[in-house]
C-alpha positions in Angstrom: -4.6 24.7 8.6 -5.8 24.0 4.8 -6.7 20.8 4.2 -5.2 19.7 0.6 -7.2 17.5 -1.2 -6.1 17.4 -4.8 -5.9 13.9 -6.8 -2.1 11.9 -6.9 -1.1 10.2 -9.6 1.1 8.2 -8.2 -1.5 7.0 -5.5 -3.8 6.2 -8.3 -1.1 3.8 -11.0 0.5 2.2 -7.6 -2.5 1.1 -5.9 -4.8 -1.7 -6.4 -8.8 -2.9 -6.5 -11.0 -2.9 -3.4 -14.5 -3.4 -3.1 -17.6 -1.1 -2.9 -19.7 0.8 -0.4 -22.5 3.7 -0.4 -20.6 6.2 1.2 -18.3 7.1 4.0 -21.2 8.0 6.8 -19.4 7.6 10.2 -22.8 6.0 11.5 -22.8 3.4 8.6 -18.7 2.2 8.9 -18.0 -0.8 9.8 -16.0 -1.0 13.2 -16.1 2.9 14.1 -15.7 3.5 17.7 -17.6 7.1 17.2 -15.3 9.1 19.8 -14.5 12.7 18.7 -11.7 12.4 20.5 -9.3 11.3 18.0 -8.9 11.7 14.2 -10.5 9.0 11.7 -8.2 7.1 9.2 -10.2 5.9 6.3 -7.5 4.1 4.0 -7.6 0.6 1.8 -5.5 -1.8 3.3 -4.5 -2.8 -0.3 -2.4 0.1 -0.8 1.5 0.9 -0.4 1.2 4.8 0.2 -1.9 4.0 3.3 0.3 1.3 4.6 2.7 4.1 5.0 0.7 6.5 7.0 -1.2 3.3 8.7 2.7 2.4 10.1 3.5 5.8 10.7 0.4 6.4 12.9 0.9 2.4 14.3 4.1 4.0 15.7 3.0 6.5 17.7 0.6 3.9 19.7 1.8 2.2 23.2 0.2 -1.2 22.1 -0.1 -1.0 18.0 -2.3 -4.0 18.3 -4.7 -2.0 20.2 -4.9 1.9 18.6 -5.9 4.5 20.9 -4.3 8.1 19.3 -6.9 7.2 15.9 -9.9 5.4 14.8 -8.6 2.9 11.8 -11.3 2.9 9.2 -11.5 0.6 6.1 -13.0 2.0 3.0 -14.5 0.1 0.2 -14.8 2.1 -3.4 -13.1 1.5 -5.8 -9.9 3.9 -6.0 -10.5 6.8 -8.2 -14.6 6.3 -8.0 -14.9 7.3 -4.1 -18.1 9.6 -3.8 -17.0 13.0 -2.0 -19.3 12.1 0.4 -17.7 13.7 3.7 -15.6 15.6 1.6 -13.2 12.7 1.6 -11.7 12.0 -2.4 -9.4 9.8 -1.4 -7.9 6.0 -0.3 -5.9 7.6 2.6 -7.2 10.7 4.1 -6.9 11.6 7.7 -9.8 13.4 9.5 -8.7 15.6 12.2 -10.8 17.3 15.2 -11.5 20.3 13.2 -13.1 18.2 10.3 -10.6 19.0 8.1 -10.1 16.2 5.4 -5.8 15.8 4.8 -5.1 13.6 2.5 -1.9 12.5 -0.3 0.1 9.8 1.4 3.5 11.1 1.5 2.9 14.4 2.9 0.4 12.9 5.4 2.8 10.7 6.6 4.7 13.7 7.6 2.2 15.4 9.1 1.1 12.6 11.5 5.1 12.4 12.5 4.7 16.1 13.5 1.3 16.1 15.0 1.6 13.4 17.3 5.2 14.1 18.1 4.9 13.5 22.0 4.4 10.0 21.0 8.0 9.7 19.1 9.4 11.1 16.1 9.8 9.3 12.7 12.5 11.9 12.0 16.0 12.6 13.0 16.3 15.8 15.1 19.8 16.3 13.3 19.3 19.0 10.4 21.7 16.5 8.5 20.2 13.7 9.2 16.8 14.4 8.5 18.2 15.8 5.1 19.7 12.6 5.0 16.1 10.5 5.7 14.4 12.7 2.4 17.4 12.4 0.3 16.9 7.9 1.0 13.2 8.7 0.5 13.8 10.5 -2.9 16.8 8.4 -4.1 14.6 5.0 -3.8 11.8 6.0 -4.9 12.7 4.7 -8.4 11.8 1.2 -6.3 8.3 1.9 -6.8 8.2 3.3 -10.1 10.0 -0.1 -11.6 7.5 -2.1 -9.5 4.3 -1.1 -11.4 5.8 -0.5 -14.7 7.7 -4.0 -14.2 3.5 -5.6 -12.9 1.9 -3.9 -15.9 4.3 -4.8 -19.0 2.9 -7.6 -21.0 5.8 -8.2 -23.1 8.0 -11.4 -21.3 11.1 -10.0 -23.9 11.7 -7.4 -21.7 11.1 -9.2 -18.5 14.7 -10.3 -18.0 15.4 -6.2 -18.1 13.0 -5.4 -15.6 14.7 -8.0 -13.3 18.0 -6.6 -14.1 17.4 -2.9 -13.4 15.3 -4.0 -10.5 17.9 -5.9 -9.1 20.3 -3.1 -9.7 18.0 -0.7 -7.3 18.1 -3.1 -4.7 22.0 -3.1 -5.1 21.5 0.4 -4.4 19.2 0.3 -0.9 21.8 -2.7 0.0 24.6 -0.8 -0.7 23.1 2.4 1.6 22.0 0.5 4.3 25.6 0.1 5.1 26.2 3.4 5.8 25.6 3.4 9.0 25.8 0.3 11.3 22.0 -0.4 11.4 19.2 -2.0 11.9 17.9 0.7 9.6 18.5 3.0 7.3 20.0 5.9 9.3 21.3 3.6 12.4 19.2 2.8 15.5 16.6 5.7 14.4 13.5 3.9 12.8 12.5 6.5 10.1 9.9 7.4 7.6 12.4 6.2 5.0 12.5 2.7 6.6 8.4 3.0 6.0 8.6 4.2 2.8 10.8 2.2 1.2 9.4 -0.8 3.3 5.9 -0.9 1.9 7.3 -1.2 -1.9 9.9 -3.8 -1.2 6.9 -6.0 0.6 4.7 -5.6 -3.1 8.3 -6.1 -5.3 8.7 -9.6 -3.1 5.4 -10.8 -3.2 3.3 -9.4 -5.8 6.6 -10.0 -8.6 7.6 -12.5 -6.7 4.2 -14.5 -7.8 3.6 -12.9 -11.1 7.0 -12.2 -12.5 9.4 -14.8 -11.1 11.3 -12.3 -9.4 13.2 -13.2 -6.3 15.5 -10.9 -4.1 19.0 -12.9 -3.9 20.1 -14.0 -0.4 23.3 -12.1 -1.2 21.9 -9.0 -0.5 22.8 -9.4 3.3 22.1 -5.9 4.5 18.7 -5.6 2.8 17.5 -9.2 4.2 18.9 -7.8 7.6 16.9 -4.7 7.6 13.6 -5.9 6.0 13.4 -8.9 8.8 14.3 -5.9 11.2 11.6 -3.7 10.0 9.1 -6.7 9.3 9.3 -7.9 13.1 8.4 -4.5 14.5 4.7 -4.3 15.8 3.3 -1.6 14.0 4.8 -3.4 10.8 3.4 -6.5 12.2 0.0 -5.1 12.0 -0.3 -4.5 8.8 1.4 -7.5 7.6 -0.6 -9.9 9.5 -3.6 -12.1 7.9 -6.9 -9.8 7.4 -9.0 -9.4 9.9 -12.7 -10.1 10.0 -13.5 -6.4 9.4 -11.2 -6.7 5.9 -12.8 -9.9 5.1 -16.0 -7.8 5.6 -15.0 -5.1 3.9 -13.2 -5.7 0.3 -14.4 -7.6 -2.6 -11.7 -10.4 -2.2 -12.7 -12.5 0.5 -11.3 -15.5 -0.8 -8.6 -16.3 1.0 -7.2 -14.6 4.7 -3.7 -14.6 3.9 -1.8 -11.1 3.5 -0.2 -12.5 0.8 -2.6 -13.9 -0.9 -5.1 -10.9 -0.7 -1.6 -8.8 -2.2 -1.6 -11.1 -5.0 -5.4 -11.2 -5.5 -5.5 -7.2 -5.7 -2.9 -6.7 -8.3 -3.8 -9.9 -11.0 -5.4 -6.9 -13.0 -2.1 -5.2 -13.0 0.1 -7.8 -13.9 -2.1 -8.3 -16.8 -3.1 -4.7 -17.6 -6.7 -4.6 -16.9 -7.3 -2.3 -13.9 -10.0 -0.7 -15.8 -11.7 -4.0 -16.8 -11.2 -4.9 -13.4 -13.2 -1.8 -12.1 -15.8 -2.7 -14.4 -16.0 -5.9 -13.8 -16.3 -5.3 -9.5 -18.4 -2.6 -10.1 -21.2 -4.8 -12.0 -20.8 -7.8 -9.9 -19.1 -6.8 -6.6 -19.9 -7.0 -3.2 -18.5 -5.7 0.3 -17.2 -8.7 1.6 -17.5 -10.6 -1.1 -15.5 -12.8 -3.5 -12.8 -12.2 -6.2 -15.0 -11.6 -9.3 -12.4 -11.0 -11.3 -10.6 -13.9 -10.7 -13.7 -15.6 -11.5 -14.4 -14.0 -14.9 -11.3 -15.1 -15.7 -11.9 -18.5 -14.9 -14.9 -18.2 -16.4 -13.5 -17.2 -19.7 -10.5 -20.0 -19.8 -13.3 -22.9 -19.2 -15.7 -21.2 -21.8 -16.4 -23.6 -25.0 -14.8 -21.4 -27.9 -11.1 -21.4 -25.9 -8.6 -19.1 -24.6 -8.6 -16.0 -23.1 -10.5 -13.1 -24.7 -10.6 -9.5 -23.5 -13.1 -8.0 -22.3 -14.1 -4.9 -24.1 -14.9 -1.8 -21.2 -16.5 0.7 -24.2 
């Protein structure tokens, strides 16, 4: 098998900041049970597309809490700047026995539904109904694509837009989820769709929840059914629970445990357009483990004697 490790876009604009680390030596990794037997997942908890696979490989475990089909390891580069140390490039790669690095979220997701397919399959064994499962994957993935550009755009004249197109998406996923009689999307099947819609819908209620006012009306009944469905399953559970002591070890915003805080922490740059100021910034003055120095340059700048907020020029 050829392992396919070409840079995503998408991966790139939707994810957010994490911390910094040397390299991805197996000896040197925090937490890193060192047993061949099972493939390494190096991914930033931070990120929509590596909760994806992290779920999708959580569901293949007996006891999620507790994985024993992979080795879960955090990374802690900054996305885009990880040294190809271990021939890994990217936030969410999968190592397999061969030492092949796999990488690119979406197809990896897929791959670990097939691989470890004695576990349970992600996928409907109906030819239609797994047509069905990529055709929900494709049709909402304009839910992610509003997200960022909705967290990025710094003109408040076009917020009430965003909402309103946003809004009309989620009409959308609401209006599809009763097409069958549920809990998910394609019935009683819990599917890679469910996952990858899931992970964006968390970031649109929290992250624009907290920076954009945004709020997901009680109306839609089927969506609020299905996301408390998929929320309370223990795989999902997993990943939305407060960090551990390894994340709090690990990324450079170890301010606060809470999931959602940490969510909002990650994206501030984004909802003011400064990831790249933001790279800068961790990458002089970051730490593994350590605090939110962006949040404090910020801070620092709004209490400084000459008065509001200047940017910070990255040339």
């Amino acid at each position: 098998m050829s392992s396919f490790n070409q840079a995503n876009s998408n991966d790139t604009e939707a994810s957010s900041i994490i911390g910094q680390c040397t390299n991805f030596d197996p000896s040197e990794l925090r937490d890193v049970n060192l047993n061949a037997s099972v493939p390494y997942f190096f991914f930033g908890e931070y990120c929509p597309f590596a909760n994806y696979v992290w779920i999708a490989l959580l569901e293949k475990e007996k006891d999620p809490s507790n994985p024993q089909l992979f080795h879960p390891v955090h990374v802690c580069k900054l996305l885009g700047l990880f040294e190809q140390t271990a021939g890994i490039k990217r936030g969410t790669s999968l190592a397999d026995l061969e030492g092949q690095i796999l990488a690119e979220s979406a197809i990896l997701a897929d791959y670990v539904d097939v691989a470890f397919a004695p576990a349970g399959s992600l996928s409907p064994s109906d030819v239609i109904m797994r047509f069905n499962m990529n055709f929900l994957i494709e049709r909402h993935s304009k839910l992610s694509t509003m997200y960022m550009e909705f967290l990025l755009c710094q003109d408040s004249t076009k917020y009430t837009e965003f909402s309103n197109s946003l809004l009309n998406l989620l009409g959308v996923l609401n209006a599809d989820l009763k097409t069958y009689p549920g809990p998910y999307l394609l019935g009683e099947q819990f599917t890679l769709a469910d996952i990858n819609i899931f992970v964006f819908v968390e970031r649109i209620k929290v992250v624009l929840g907290h920076f954009r006012s945004f709020v997901i009306p009680a109306s839609l009944d089927a969506f609020w059914k299905w996301y408390r469905t998929t929320a309370a399953r223990p795989s999902v559970q997993v990943v939305l629970r407060d960090r551990s002591a390894t994340s709090m070890q690990t990324y450079s915003f170890q301010d606060s445990p809470s999931r959602n805080q940490y969510l909002i922490a990650t994206n501030e740059c984004f909802s003011r357009n400064e990831y790249e100021l933001c790279k800068k910034i961790i990458a002089e003055k970051g730490s593994p483990g350590g605090s939110n120095v962006y949040r404090q340059y910020i801070e620092n700048l709004s209490n400084s004697d000459e008065g509001g907020l200047k940017r910070h020029k990255t040339n």
